[in-house]
Structure formats: C-alpha cells, structure tokens
Amino acid sequence: MLLAEQTFVGLRLRGEHVQAAVTVFADEARRRSAVGLGAVDSRVLLTALHELPVDLPVPLFSLDAHALRMLHTAPPGAVDLVDGQGIAVRRLVPAARVELVLVHGPRGISPGEWDSAVRDASQFAPFCARGVLVSHPVSEPGQHNPEATDDSDMDLLLLKARFYGVGVATQEPAGLRWLLEPDPYRPRRHSAAQWLFHEQAWRQLGPDWP
C-alpha cells in the first residue's frame, strides 16, 4: 500500500468529513459521461443490478417482480431492457473505488478526541482501509501546554488503533507521516451497500474529476 504517494480529496461519507484516496475507473467514467449518466446512489436499484452479471443477457422471466420494477426505474446507461427479446443486460459497473478514508480535524485530531476518532474511522471497515490524522502537540521548554501528550498517550492510541485495524498519521511539512499503517482492506464479500458507498463518493467527485 503506497500510502505516502496517495492523493487525498475531501469528501463527506457516512456523515463524516474525511480525506479519501480514490481510484477512478476511466473506462466506466468515460462511458457514463458519453450517455449522460452520473452517480447511481439508489440502494434498491443497486441491489437489483448487483444480482445481474455485467454485459450478459438475463431472461426477464427469471427476475422477480420487485427486481423488474427497480430495473425499469434505472436511468439510461445503467441497464438495457430489451422487451422484444425478453432480456436485461446490465451495463453499470463502479466508476470509482474509495481505497482509504482518513478521519481528521482542522489541524489534526486533538488528544482528547483520539478515542472517538478511532471509533469514527472503524465504521468504514466494511468499505475500505481507514485511518485517523492526529495532532501531537508538545510543550515548549519552560511552558505548560495542557494539550501536550506524552508517550503513554500515544502508545495507548496506537494499541487501540492496531486492534481495530485503523492507521494513525500526523501531518508533517513534507506530507503525511504514518505512525501506524492501516490494515489492508480485504472484503469478505461484495455487496450493494459497498457499491452504494463508492457511488456516493463518485457523486461528489463528479465526471470531470481527473
């Protein structure tokens, strides 16, 4: 995982303002742009599409009434319904994939919020790798900084973050410095809920995002 080389963009996902590393699938992004199709963030529609293979005809009689209703609501470019031949052909595939989410504050998360930040980052476990961006203030010689942390505070944070598979980073002048790399994302299965998560990111990025 080339964490140091990833480019992050600001997104709002699952109620959190985060920095996210995103992979865009250029072929699908171009295809959607050509047919005027943006993000598809209806979970019920994505659930119906998720059950279909890509670019292969599926007989309409093999689909239940609910799935047929959902497919008939799909925007142009998502699925081809060929009533004359009695088939449906799914065209839609993800246009983007969120690889890593970084929960952060305006200047990094302060020590008093470290515990809740790890919990906030943990909610992204079903969708991608996750981390927190923390501040690590220290006291200047001869001064008392109530926000300053000692090594035991940081050790406790790293212990808890490691348990949840959450990475821990600080913002340095040269860029992010990872004190603990996040666990690699290894989904046990693929679901419409995961697809919806990535579509919500794509809606915010927009078709013109490089």
PDB file of C-alpha atoms in Angstrom:
ATOM      1  CA  MET A   1       0.000   0.000   0.000  1.00  0.00           C
ATOM      2  CA  LEU A   2       1.795   3.137  -1.210  1.00  0.00           C
ATOM      3  CA  LEU A   3       0.369   5.398   1.472  1.00  0.00           C
ATOM      4  CA  ALA A   4       2.952   8.139   1.051  1.00  0.00           C
ATOM      5  CA  GLU A   5       2.124   8.567  -2.623  1.00  0.00           C
ATOM      6  CA  GLN A   6      -1.650   8.654  -2.402  1.00  0.00           C
ATOM      7  CA  THR A   7      -3.541  11.838  -3.203  1.00  0.00           C
ATOM      8  CA  PHE A   8      -6.430  12.672  -0.905  1.00  0.00           C
ATOM      9  CA  VAL A   9      -9.634  14.582  -1.671  1.00  0.00           C
ATOM     10  CA  GLY A  10     -12.173  15.945   0.770  1.00  0.00           C
ATOM     11  CA  LEU A  11     -15.483  14.048   0.847  1.00  0.00           C
ATOM     12  CA  ARG A  12     -18.462  13.624   3.152  1.00  0.00           C
ATOM     13  CA  LEU A  13     -19.119   9.929   3.698  1.00  0.00           C
ATOM     14  CA  ARG A  14     -21.393   8.307   6.265  1.00  0.00           C
ATOM     15  CA  GLY A  15     -21.893  11.660   7.954  1.00  0.00           C
ATOM     16  CA  GLU A  16     -18.177  12.357   8.365  1.00  0.00           C
ATOM     17  CA  HIS A  17     -15.987  14.936   6.632  1.00  0.00           C
ATOM     18  CA  VAL A  18     -12.976  12.869   5.615  1.00  0.00           C
ATOM     19  CA  GLN A  19      -9.987  12.830   3.335  1.00  0.00           C
ATOM     20  CA  ALA A  20     -10.206   9.934   0.902  1.00  0.00           C
ATOM     21  CA  ALA A  21      -7.860   8.242  -1.532  1.00  0.00           C
ATOM     22  CA  VAL A  22      -9.946   7.249  -4.554  1.00  0.00           C
ATOM     23  CA  THR A  23      -9.288   5.168  -7.662  1.00  0.00           C
ATOM     24  CA  VAL A  24     -11.295   6.230 -10.715  1.00  0.00           C
ATOM     25  CA  PHE A  25     -12.005   3.646 -13.418  1.00  0.00           C
ATOM     26  CA  ALA A  26     -11.509   5.691 -16.553  1.00  0.00           C
ATOM     27  CA  ASP A  27     -13.377   3.412 -18.963  1.00  0.00           C
ATOM     28  CA  GLU A  28     -16.569   3.473 -16.913  1.00  0.00           C
ATOM     29  CA  ALA A  29     -16.222   7.189 -16.180  1.00  0.00           C
ATOM     30  CA  ARG A  30     -15.976   7.891 -19.936  1.00  0.00           C
ATOM     31  CA  ARG A  31     -18.866   5.563 -20.722  1.00  0.00           C
ATOM     32  CA  ARG A  32     -21.100   7.267 -18.193  1.00  0.00           C
ATOM     33  CA  SER A  33     -20.119  10.697 -19.455  1.00  0.00           C
ATOM     34  CA  ALA A  34     -20.958   9.688 -23.034  1.00  0.00           C
ATOM     35  CA  VAL A  35     -24.501   8.614 -22.077  1.00  0.00           C
ATOM     36  CA  GLY A  36     -25.077  11.434 -19.588  1.00  0.00           C
ATOM     37  CA  LEU A  37     -25.072   9.136 -16.579  1.00  0.00           C
ATOM     38  CA  GLY A  38     -23.762  10.337 -13.236  1.00  0.00           C
ATOM     39  CA  ALA A  39     -23.690   8.539  -9.907  1.00  0.00           C
ATOM     40  CA  VAL A  40     -26.354   5.936  -9.175  1.00  0.00           C
ATOM     41  CA  ASP A  41     -26.906   6.084  -5.442  1.00  0.00           C
ATOM     42  CA  SER A  42     -30.222   4.284  -5.034  1.00  0.00           C
ATOM     43  CA  ARG A  43     -29.557   1.283  -2.832  1.00  0.00           C
ATOM     44  CA  VAL A  44     -32.619  -0.635  -4.027  1.00  0.00           C
ATOM     45  CA  LEU A  45     -31.615  -0.154  -7.657  1.00  0.00           C
ATOM     46  CA  LEU A  46     -28.002  -1.096  -6.991  1.00  0.00           C
ATOM     47  CA  THR A  47     -29.211  -4.211  -5.180  1.00  0.00           C
ATOM     48  CA  ALA A  48     -31.160  -5.276  -8.264  1.00  0.00           C
ATOM     49  CA  LEU A  49     -28.236  -4.523 -10.567  1.00  0.00           C
ATOM     50  CA  HIS A  50     -25.773  -6.246  -8.272  1.00  0.00           C
ATOM     51  CA  GLU A  51     -27.587  -9.535  -8.844  1.00  0.00           C
ATOM     52  CA  LEU A  52     -27.024  -9.345 -12.611  1.00  0.00           C
ATOM     53  CA  PRO A  53     -23.835 -10.235 -14.473  1.00  0.00           C
ATOM     54  CA  VAL A  54     -22.180  -7.458 -16.480  1.00  0.00           C
ATOM     55  CA  ASP A  55     -22.776  -7.308 -20.246  1.00  0.00           C
ATOM     56  CA  LEU A  56     -24.562 -10.673 -20.319  1.00  0.00           C
ATOM     57  CA  PRO A  57     -28.249 -11.129 -21.211  1.00  0.00           C
ATOM     58  CA  VAL A  58     -30.528 -12.307 -18.432  1.00  0.00           C
ATOM     59  CA  PRO A  59     -34.070 -13.510 -19.258  1.00  0.00           C
ATOM     60  CA  LEU A  60     -36.673 -11.198 -17.791  1.00  0.00           C
ATOM     61  CA  PHE A  61     -38.810 -14.158 -16.730  1.00  0.00           C
ATOM     62  CA  SER A  62     -36.021 -15.220 -14.336  1.00  0.00           C
ATOM     63  CA  LEU A  63     -36.330 -11.970 -12.350  1.00  0.00           C
ATOM     64  CA  ASP A  64     -38.887 -11.379  -9.630  1.00  0.00           C
ATOM     65  CA  ALA A  65     -41.445  -8.576  -9.826  1.00  0.00           C
ATOM     66  CA  HIS A  66     -39.552  -6.307  -7.437  1.00  0.00           C
ATOM     67  CA  ALA A  67     -36.316  -6.565  -9.409  1.00  0.00           C
ATOM     68  CA  LEU A  68     -38.166  -5.827 -12.653  1.00  0.00           C
ATOM     69  CA  ARG A  69     -39.763  -2.734 -11.131  1.00  0.00           C
ATOM     70  CA  MET A  70     -36.400  -1.480  -9.952  1.00  0.00           C
ATOM     71  CA  LEU A  71     -34.718  -2.096 -13.302  1.00  0.00           C
ATOM     72  CA  HIS A  72     -37.460  -0.138 -15.062  1.00  0.00           C
ATOM     73  CA  THR A  73     -36.595   2.864 -12.866  1.00  0.00           C
ATOM     74  CA  ALA A  74     -32.911   2.743 -13.849  1.00  0.00           C
ATOM     75  CA  PRO A  75     -31.505   5.796 -15.657  1.00  0.00           C
ATOM     76  CA  PRO A  76     -30.333   5.397 -19.265  1.00  0.00           C
ATOM     77  CA  GLY A  77     -26.991   3.682 -19.460  1.00  0.00           C
ATOM     78  CA  ALA A  78     -27.405   1.564 -16.333  1.00  0.00           C
ATOM     79  CA  VAL A  79     -29.186  -1.436 -17.841  1.00  0.00           C
ATOM     80  CA  ASP A  80     -30.588  -2.346 -21.261  1.00  0.00           C
ATOM     81  CA  LEU A  81     -34.098  -3.773 -21.106  1.00  0.00           C
ATOM     82  CA  VAL A  82     -34.922  -5.424 -24.419  1.00  0.00           C
ATOM     83  CA  ASP A  83     -38.586  -6.276 -24.050  1.00  0.00           C
ATOM     84  CA  GLY A  84     -38.838  -7.653 -27.593  1.00  0.00           C
ATOM     85  CA  GLN A  85     -36.220 -10.268 -26.740  1.00  0.00           C
ATOM     86  CA  GLY A  86     -37.243 -10.559 -23.111  1.00  0.00           C
ATOM     87  CA  ILE A  87     -33.785  -9.846 -21.728  1.00  0.00           C
ATOM     88  CA  ALA A  88     -31.989  -7.435 -19.412  1.00  0.00           C
ATOM     89  CA  VAL A  89     -28.307  -6.546 -19.828  1.00  0.00           C
ATOM     90  CA  ARG A  90     -26.536  -4.770 -17.005  1.00  0.00           C
ATOM     91  CA  ARG A  91     -24.117  -2.087 -18.190  1.00  0.00           C
ATOM     92  CA  LEU A  92     -23.357  -0.289 -14.936  1.00  0.00           C
ATOM     93  CA  VAL A  93     -20.148  -1.015 -13.042  1.00  0.00           C
ATOM     94  CA  PRO A  94     -18.446   1.152 -10.404  1.00  0.00           C
ATOM     95  CA  ALA A  95     -16.832   4.324 -11.729  1.00  0.00           C
ATOM     96  CA  ALA A  96     -14.735   4.853  -8.615  1.00  0.00           C
ATOM     97  CA  ARG A  97     -13.492   2.999  -5.568  1.00  0.00           C
ATOM     98  CA  VAL A  98     -12.557   4.567  -2.252  1.00  0.00           C
ATOM     99  CA  GLU A  99      -9.282   2.958  -1.215  1.00  0.00           C
ATOM    100  CA  LEU A 100      -8.653   4.727   2.097  1.00  0.00           C
ATOM    101  CA  VAL A 101     -10.560   7.106   4.366  1.00  0.00           C
ATOM    102  CA  LEU A 102      -8.739   9.425   6.747  1.00  0.00           C
ATOM    103  CA  VAL A 103     -10.735  10.927   9.639  1.00  0.00           C
ATOM    104  CA  HIS A 104      -9.266  14.289  10.602  1.00  0.00           C
ATOM    105  CA  GLY A 105      -9.837  17.637  12.302  1.00  0.00           C
ATOM    106  CA  PRO A 106      -8.956  21.136  11.015  1.00  0.00           C
ATOM    107  CA  ARG A 107      -5.341  20.629  12.169  1.00  0.00           C
ATOM    108  CA  GLY A 108      -5.465  17.001  13.144  1.00  0.00           C
ATOM    109  CA  ILE A 109      -7.468  15.401  15.917  1.00  0.00           C
ATOM    110  CA  SER A 110      -6.503  16.582  19.414  1.00  0.00           C
ATOM    111  CA  PRO A 111      -5.581  14.038  22.120  1.00  0.00           C
ATOM    112  CA  GLY A 112      -8.915  14.408  23.896  1.00  0.00           C
ATOM    113  CA  GLU A 113     -10.699  13.184  20.755  1.00  0.00           C
ATOM    114  CA  TRP A 114      -8.388  10.334  19.816  1.00  0.00           C
ATOM    115  CA  ASP A 115     -10.624   7.635  21.265  1.00  0.00           C
ATOM    116  CA  SER A 116     -13.779   8.774  19.447  1.00  0.00           C
ATOM    117  CA  ALA A 117     -11.806   9.310  16.218  1.00  0.00           C
ATOM    118  CA  VAL A 118     -10.734   5.658  16.175  1.00  0.00           C
ATOM    119  CA  ARG A 119     -14.382   4.638  16.610  1.00  0.00           C
ATOM    120  CA  ASP A 120     -15.436   7.014  13.817  1.00  0.00           C
ATOM    121  CA  ALA A 121     -12.823   5.540  11.499  1.00  0.00           C
ATOM    122  CA  SER A 122     -13.845   1.985  12.392  1.00  0.00           C
ATOM    123  CA  GLN A 123     -17.264   2.424  10.762  1.00  0.00           C
ATOM    124  CA  PHE A 124     -15.548   2.399   7.360  1.00  0.00           C
ATOM    125  CA  ALA A 125     -14.210  -1.135   7.869  1.00  0.00           C
ATOM    126  CA  PRO A 126     -16.795  -2.743   5.502  1.00  0.00           C
ATOM    127  CA  PHE A 127     -15.834  -0.374   2.679  1.00  0.00           C
ATOM    128  CA  CYS A 128     -12.130   0.499   2.609  1.00  0.00           C
ATOM    129  CA  ALA A 129      -8.943   0.912   4.606  1.00  0.00           C
ATOM    130  CA  ARG A 130      -9.190   3.626   7.260  1.00  0.00           C
ATOM    131  CA  GLY A 131      -7.027   5.873   9.374  1.00  0.00           C
ATOM    132  CA  VAL A 132      -7.008   8.917  11.636  1.00  0.00           C
ATOM    133  CA  LEU A 133      -4.958  12.095  11.305  1.00  0.00           C
ATOM    134  CA  VAL A 134      -3.912  13.237  14.781  1.00  0.00           C
ATOM    135  CA  SER A 135      -2.130  16.238  16.194  1.00  0.00           C
ATOM    136  CA  HIS A 136       0.699  15.509  18.550  1.00  0.00           C
ATOM    137  CA  PRO A 137       1.418  18.782  20.378  1.00  0.00           C
ATOM    138  CA  VAL A 138       4.356  19.026  22.764  1.00  0.00           C
ATOM    139  CA  SER A 139       5.202  21.566  25.438  1.00  0.00           C
ATOM    140  CA  GLU A 140       7.896  24.129  24.689  1.00  0.00           C
ATOM    141  CA  PRO A 141      10.717  24.338  27.217  1.00  0.00           C
ATOM    142  CA  GLY A 142       9.596  26.353  30.227  1.00  0.00           C
ATOM    143  CA  GLN A 143       5.926  26.347  29.123  1.00  0.00           C
ATOM    144  CA  HIS A 144       2.949  24.202  30.026  1.00  0.00           C
ATOM    145  CA  ASN A 145       0.740  23.022  27.180  1.00  0.00           C
ATOM    146  CA  PRO A 146      -2.427  21.315  28.500  1.00  0.00           C
ATOM    147  CA  GLU A 147      -2.903  19.703  25.104  1.00  0.00           C
ATOM    148  CA  ALA A 148       0.549  18.181  25.098  1.00  0.00           C
ATOM    149  CA  THR A 149       0.792  14.412  25.093  1.00  0.00           C
ATOM    150  CA  ASP A 150       3.306  12.012  26.500  1.00  0.00           C
ATOM    151  CA  ASP A 151       4.490   8.730  25.092  1.00  0.00           C
ATOM    152  CA  SER A 152       1.980   6.728  27.133  1.00  0.00           C
ATOM    153  CA  ASP A 153      -0.937   8.576  25.499  1.00  0.00           C
ATOM    154  CA  MET A 154       0.417   7.824  22.056  1.00  0.00           C
ATOM    155  CA  ASP A 155       1.165   4.220  22.981  1.00  0.00           C
ATOM    156  CA  LEU A 156      -2.437   3.761  24.130  1.00  0.00           C
ATOM    157  CA  LEU A 157      -3.757   5.274  20.904  1.00  0.00           C
ATOM    158  CA  LEU A 158      -1.564   3.024  18.766  1.00  0.00           C
ATOM    159  CA  LEU A 159      -2.602  -0.035  20.770  1.00  0.00           C
ATOM    160  CA  LYS A 160      -6.299   0.706  20.298  1.00  0.00           C
ATOM    161  CA  ALA A 161      -5.900   1.654  16.637  1.00  0.00           C
ATOM    162  CA  ARG A 162      -3.951  -1.523  15.914  1.00  0.00           C
ATOM    163  CA  PHE A 163      -6.729  -3.599  17.495  1.00  0.00           C
ATOM    164  CA  TYR A 164      -9.298  -2.045  15.129  1.00  0.00           C
ATOM    165  CA  GLY A 165      -7.026  -2.038  12.071  1.00  0.00           C
ATOM    166  CA  VAL A 166      -7.036   1.765  11.943  1.00  0.00           C
ATOM    167  CA  GLY A 167      -3.945   3.625  10.760  1.00  0.00           C
ATOM    168  CA  VAL A 168      -2.546   6.636  12.612  1.00  0.00           C
ATOM    169  CA  ALA A 169      -0.864   9.532  10.823  1.00  0.00           C
ATOM    170  CA  THR A 170       0.415  13.010  11.616  1.00  0.00           C
ATOM    171  CA  GLN A 171       0.687  15.924   9.217  1.00  0.00           C
ATOM    172  CA  GLU A 172       4.285  16.946   8.652  1.00  0.00           C
ATOM    173  CA  PRO A 173       5.653  19.749   6.414  1.00  0.00           C
ATOM    174  CA  ALA A 174       6.654  17.135   3.851  1.00  0.00           C
ATOM    175  CA  GLY A 175       3.275  15.384   3.984  1.00  0.00           C
ATOM    176  CA  LEU A 176       1.696  12.597   5.976  1.00  0.00           C
ATOM    177  CA  ARG A 177       3.822  10.544   8.348  1.00  0.00           C
ATOM    178  CA  TRP A 178       2.309   7.201   9.248  1.00  0.00           C
ATOM    179  CA  LEU A 179       2.953   6.151  12.835  1.00  0.00           C
ATOM    180  CA  LEU A 180       0.867   3.037  12.193  1.00  0.00           C
ATOM    181  CA  GLU A 181      -0.208   1.887   8.747  1.00  0.00           C
ATOM    182  CA  PRO A 182      -3.859   0.854   8.346  1.00  0.00           C
ATOM    183  CA  ASP A 183      -4.690  -2.786   7.839  1.00  0.00           C
ATOM    184  CA  PRO A 184      -5.146  -3.665   4.157  1.00  0.00           C
ATOM    185  CA  TYR A 185      -8.772  -3.824   3.082  1.00  0.00           C
ATOM    186  CA  ARG A 186      -9.811  -7.409   2.383  1.00  0.00           C
ATOM    187  CA  PRO A 187     -13.584  -7.665   1.911  1.00  0.00           C
ATOM    188  CA  ARG A 188     -15.142 -10.977   2.801  1.00  0.00           C
ATOM    189  CA  ARG A 189     -17.827 -10.407   0.194  1.00  0.00           C
ATOM    190  CA  HIS A 190     -19.037  -7.748  -2.221  1.00  0.00           C
ATOM    191  CA  SER A 191     -22.415  -6.159  -1.658  1.00  0.00           C
ATOM    192  CA  ALA A 192     -24.728  -3.466  -2.941  1.00  0.00           C
ATOM    193  CA  ALA A 193     -24.047  -1.489   0.256  1.00  0.00           C
ATOM    194  CA  GLN A 194     -20.362  -1.315  -0.639  1.00  0.00           C
ATOM    195  CA  TRP A 195     -21.227  -0.272  -4.190  1.00  0.00           C
ATOM    196  CA  LEU A 196     -23.504   2.454  -2.829  1.00  0.00           C
ATOM    197  CA  PHE A 197     -20.641   3.796  -0.698  1.00  0.00           C
ATOM    198  CA  HIS A 198     -18.435   4.193  -3.770  1.00  0.00           C
ATOM    199  CA  GLU A 199     -21.256   5.743  -5.810  1.00  0.00           C
ATOM    200  CA  GLN A 200     -21.751   8.343  -3.079  1.00  0.00           C
ATOM    201  CA  ALA A 201     -18.092   9.234  -3.399  1.00  0.00           C
ATOM    202  CA  TRP A 202     -18.379   9.421  -7.191  1.00  0.00           C
ATOM    203  CA  ARG A 203     -21.347  11.799  -6.939  1.00  0.00           C
ATOM    204  CA  GLN A 204     -19.152  14.231  -5.031  1.00  0.00           C
ATOM    205  CA  LEU A 205     -16.140  13.845  -7.297  1.00  0.00           C
ATOM    206  CA  GLY A 206     -18.128  14.415 -10.481  1.00  0.00           C
ATOM    207  CA  PRO A 207     -17.499  13.174 -14.018  1.00  0.00           C
ATOM    208  CA  ASP A 208     -14.816  15.781 -14.717  1.00  0.00           C
ATOM    209  CA  TRP A 209     -12.599  14.695 -11.840  1.00  0.00           C
ATOM    210  CA  PRO A 210      -9.182  13.624 -13.212  1.00  0.00           C
TER     211      PRO A 210
END
